[in-house]
Amino acid sequence: MSDRILVSTRKGLFTFEREGASWALRQRAFVGDNVTLSHVDRRDGRFYAALDHGHFGVKLHRSDDGVEWTEVAVPSYPERPADYGDETHAGEALPWSLKRIWAFANAGDGGGNLWCGTIPGGLFRSRDGGESWSLCEPLWLHPDRKKWMGGGADYPGIHSILVDPRDPRRVLVGVSCGGVWETLDEGASWTVRAEGMRADFMPPELAGDPNTQDPHLVVACPADFDRMWSQHHCGIWRSVDGARSWQEIEKAGPSTFGFAVAVHPKDPECAWFVPAVSDQHRIPVDGELVVTRTRDGGRSFEVLREGLPKEAAYDLVYRHALDIDESGERLVFGSTTGSVWVSENGGDSWQALSHHLPPVYATCFA
Amino acid sequence: MATVHFTQNLRRHVASESSEVPGRTVREALDRLFADNPKLAGYVVDEHGALRHHMNIFVDGEMVRDRQQLSDPIDDGAEIYVMQALSGG
């Protein structure tokens, strides 16, 4: 099991460590600063923290031990050619400029090889632990990339990066809004893979367009990579054929709306969600915070509530704020109201690590 | 020579002491500073050299007009302030 949890928040990065049967807050980094995402590359033991200083821009820091941090390079976009039209759905020029670091994943070839997804939609690759980054041009210059649009944010972005453990040249990325994209040749060519998803926020004739889909997060079971889950803006979808097709799960406890999803590392039938009422009401149903779990591929769901607030709860759990460790038994999630809960038994029960952190953007086991 | 001052809020993140530098434009003055302190550049301008959206630069009390190229001219003895805008962030 993983005995360390990184919690990225609006006001700092907080590290909890398990000691005996309890968890303790052990490290605080970047206190007061906006830490939007963190990542651990277990191949070389390095930590990464993405910051958004607002006025001063997006930064990336790296650490060998989770205590001392060094600023490294951020992905940077090329100058847009003067004759290359690229407008948002609102009719303004899409800025070719880094707005947010929104996803990390380990690429093939060992420690320090990373993928990074960003807003406004660029996918970047580093081979030196973040000292330098290169834009994946075949995806950025794909003509259909211009169809992507912001969902919540002003600009589109890549929030999910899935690297096939059997062949790391195969990578899938999830885009809000832009569907799911797959490369089989480490980024040289790309195909959209969102068949079966449905965008209720589009006119009927465009609802099935793969490029307009808003999968809030996409995950794949590490032990059975072709079985995937997506918490989509318009519900929950599942794929059993490596994203070639997606099937909607129409019922999942109190609601199918949410942002986060976690899949069991060994059992592709088992997945967890944290539901909210709807896109117009991003709060728990009836003020009760629950986690939903399926063990049978979405045919049925259990509603898990032991240890979670049963009334007057207005927590929302963002897409990167739910994580599961390699055992499949330990889960963690954090909320917009600064609470963090851990489960040691697959979600059957939860214990709170804190109720008063800053708003939580992301959690990850380290 | 011009004197460039930075918002004190930058000092928590990156070395940004006031400095005297030569230059005929805001760009030339800042580039001289960034050459000695490359990390500072990323906090003030974006990857294309444009002033970050929520930053402002004042030259002798006047806000710069050219936020993309920073081509605004500066006089000898100019006082340049690199500040946070009261927006966003």
Tab-separated table of N, CA and C in Angstrom, chain A residues 10 30-33 53-59 61 71 75-80 96-99, chain B residues 7 9-10 12-14 39 42-48 52-55 84-89:
chain	number	residue	atom	x	y	z
A	10	ARG	N	-5.462	25.061	-3.209
A	10	ARG	CA	-5.428	26.466	-3.616
A	10	ARG	C	-4.363	27.254	-2.867
A	30	PHE	N	5.050	25.297	-0.529
A	30	PHE	CA	4.384	26.365	-1.310
A	30	PHE	C	3.182	26.941	-0.558
A	31	VAL	N	3.292	27.060	0.751
A	31	VAL	CA	2.145	27.510	1.545
A	31	VAL	C	1.733	28.915	1.101
A	32	GLY	N	0.469	29.068	0.794
A	32	GLY	CA	-0.062	30.332	0.305
A	32	GLY	C	-0.165	30.392	-1.206
A	33	ASP	N	0.503	29.469	-1.885
A	33	ASP	CA	0.494	29.490	-3.353
A	33	ASP	C	-0.450	28.423	-3.910
A	53	HIS	N	0.651	30.904	-10.408
A	53	HIS	CA	0.790	32.116	-9.613
A	53	HIS	C	-0.139	33.231	-10.066
A	54	GLY	N	-1.011	32.934	-11.026
A	54	GLY	CA	-1.903	33.991	-11.484
A	54	GLY	C	-1.117	35.054	-12.235
A	55	HIS	N	-0.833	36.159	-11.556
A	55	HIS	CA	-0.098	37.249	-12.197
A	55	HIS	C	1.205	36.784	-12.830
A	56	PHE	N	1.906	35.886	-12.143
A	56	PHE	CA	3.266	35.532	-12.559
A	56	PHE	C	3.321	34.266	-13.405
A	57	GLY	N	2.167	33.684	-13.698
A	57	GLY	CA	2.139	32.562	-14.622
A	57	GLY	C	2.240	31.195	-13.969
A	58	VAL	N	2.291	30.187	-14.836
A	58	VAL	CA	2.343	28.781	-14.426
A	58	VAL	C	3.794	28.368	-14.239
A	59	LYS	N	4.073	27.663	-13.148
A	59	LYS	CA	5.438	27.200	-12.874
A	59	LYS	C	5.417	25.706	-12.558
A	61	HIS	N	7.737	22.784	-10.361
A	61	HIS	CA	8.832	22.524	-9.423
A	61	HIS	C	9.019	21.011	-9.301
A	71	GLU	N	12.735	24.871	-9.056
A	71	GLU	CA	11.928	25.230	-10.218
A	71	GLU	C	12.584	24.702	-11.485
A	75	PRO	N	6.219	23.679	-19.933
A	75	PRO	CA	5.979	23.569	-21.375
A	75	PRO	C	5.706	24.955	-21.961
A	76	SER	N	6.247	25.209	-23.122
A	76	SER	CA	5.975	26.503	-23.766
A	76	SER	C	5.495	26.261	-25.191
A	77	TYR	N	4.551	27.088	-25.599
A	77	TYR	CA	3.946	26.959	-26.919
A	77	TYR	C	4.767	27.727	-27.949
A	78	PRO	N	4.755	27.259	-29.175
A	78	PRO	CA	5.427	28.001	-30.245
A	78	PRO	C	4.632	29.242	-30.639
A	79	GLU	N	5.259	30.119	-31.355
A	79	GLU	CA	4.568	31.284	-31.913
A	79	GLU	C	3.569	30.787	-32.959
A	80	ARG	N	2.353	31.311	-32.910
A	80	ARG	CA	1.365	30.901	-33.922
A	80	ARG	C	1.692	31.566	-35.249
A	96	TRP	N	-1.806	30.786	-28.063
A	96	TRP	CA	-0.819	29.708	-28.054
A	96	TRP	C	0.144	30.012	-26.902
A	97	SER	N	-0.339	29.785	-25.708
A	97	SER	CA	0.403	30.172	-24.513
A	97	SER	C	-0.074	29.314	-23.352
A	98	LEU	N	0.836	28.887	-22.517
A	98	LEU	CA	0.496	27.983	-21.419
A	98	LEU	C	-0.418	28.669	-20.409
A	99	LYS	N	-1.566	28.066	-20.163
A	99	LYS	CA	-2.517	28.607	-19.190
A	99	LYS	C	-2.606	27.746	-17.929
B	7	THR	N	7.487	44.652	-8.367
B	7	THR	CA	6.588	44.445	-7.240
B	7	THR	C	7.259	43.563	-6.188
B	9	ASN	N	6.053	41.551	-4.310
B	9	ASN	CA	5.479	40.203	-4.238
B	9	ASN	C	6.276	39.193	-5.056
B	10	LEU	N	7.093	39.689	-5.983
B	10	LEU	CA	7.907	38.772	-6.783
B	10	LEU	C	9.062	38.185	-5.983
B	12	ARG	N	9.384	36.754	-3.263
B	12	ARG	CA	9.169	35.453	-2.627
B	12	ARG	C	9.468	34.312	-3.597
B	13	HIS	N	9.386	34.610	-4.895
B	13	HIS	CA	9.520	33.555	-5.898
B	13	HIS	C	10.855	33.597	-6.646
B	14	VAL	N	11.389	34.796	-6.831
B	14	VAL	CA	12.546	34.923	-7.708
B	14	VAL	C	13.290	36.209	-7.355
B	39	LYS	N	15.434	33.308	-15.024
B	39	LYS	CA	14.240	32.840	-14.323
B	39	LYS	C	13.229	33.973	-14.136
B	42	GLY	N	10.308	34.600	-16.924
B	42	GLY	CA	9.084	33.811	-16.968
B	42	GLY	C	8.001	34.315	-16.023
B	43	TYR	N	8.394	35.119	-15.055
B	43	TYR	CA	7.407	35.665	-14.119
B	43	TYR	C	6.795	36.969	-14.631
B	44	VAL	N	7.443	37.598	-15.598
B	44	VAL	CA	6.980	38.902	-16.079
B	44	VAL	C	6.358	38.802	-17.472
B	45	VAL	N	6.981	38.004	-18.340
B	45	VAL	CA	6.484	37.874	-19.707
B	45	VAL	C	6.184	36.403	-19.999
B	46	ASP	N	5.357	36.163	-21.025
B	46	ASP	CA	5.033	34.786	-21.391
B	46	ASP	C	6.094	34.218	-22.332
B	47	GLU	N	5.811	33.021	-22.865
B	47	GLU	CA	6.834	32.354	-23.681
B	47	GLU	C	7.130	33.079	-24.980
B	48	HIS	N	6.291	34.061	-25.337
B	48	HIS	CA	6.537	34.830	-26.563
B	48	HIS	C	7.074	36.224	-26.263
B	52	ARG	N	2.780	39.485	-19.263
B	52	ARG	CA	1.722	38.608	-18.753
B	52	ARG	C	0.432	39.394	-18.571
B	53	HIS	N	-0.666	38.674	-18.747
B	53	HIS	CA	-1.975	39.318	-18.854
B	53	HIS	C	-2.299	40.190	-17.645
B	54	HIS	N	-1.930	39.723	-16.472
B	54	HIS	CA	-2.295	40.453	-15.258
B	54	HIS	C	-1.094	41.179	-14.652
B	55	MET	N	-0.178	41.580	-15.505
B	55	MET	CA	0.942	42.422	-15.066
B	55	MET	C	0.847	43.768	-15.785
B	84	GLN	N	1.925	44.237	-10.420
B	84	GLN	CA	0.758	43.386	-10.652
B	84	GLN	C	-0.433	44.264	-10.999
B	85	ALA	N	-1.223	43.816	-11.965
B	85	ALA	CA	-2.469	44.516	-12.260
B	85	ALA	C	-3.509	44.128	-11.218
B	86	LEU	N	-4.430	45.023	-10.961
B	86	LEU	CA	-5.492	44.710	-9.994
B	86	LEU	C	-6.616	43.983	-10.714
B	87	SER	N	-6.241	42.870	-11.319
B	87	SER	CA	-7.229	42.068	-12.036
B	87	SER	C	-6.737	40.640	-12.017
B	88	GLY	N	-7.647	39.726	-12.091
B	88	GLY	CA	-7.283	38.312	-12.210
B	88	GLY	C	-6.366	37.860	-11.106
B	89	GLY	N	-5.529	36.914	-11.462
B	89	GLY	CA	-4.565	36.416	-10.483
B	89	GLY	C	-5.184	35.494	-9.467
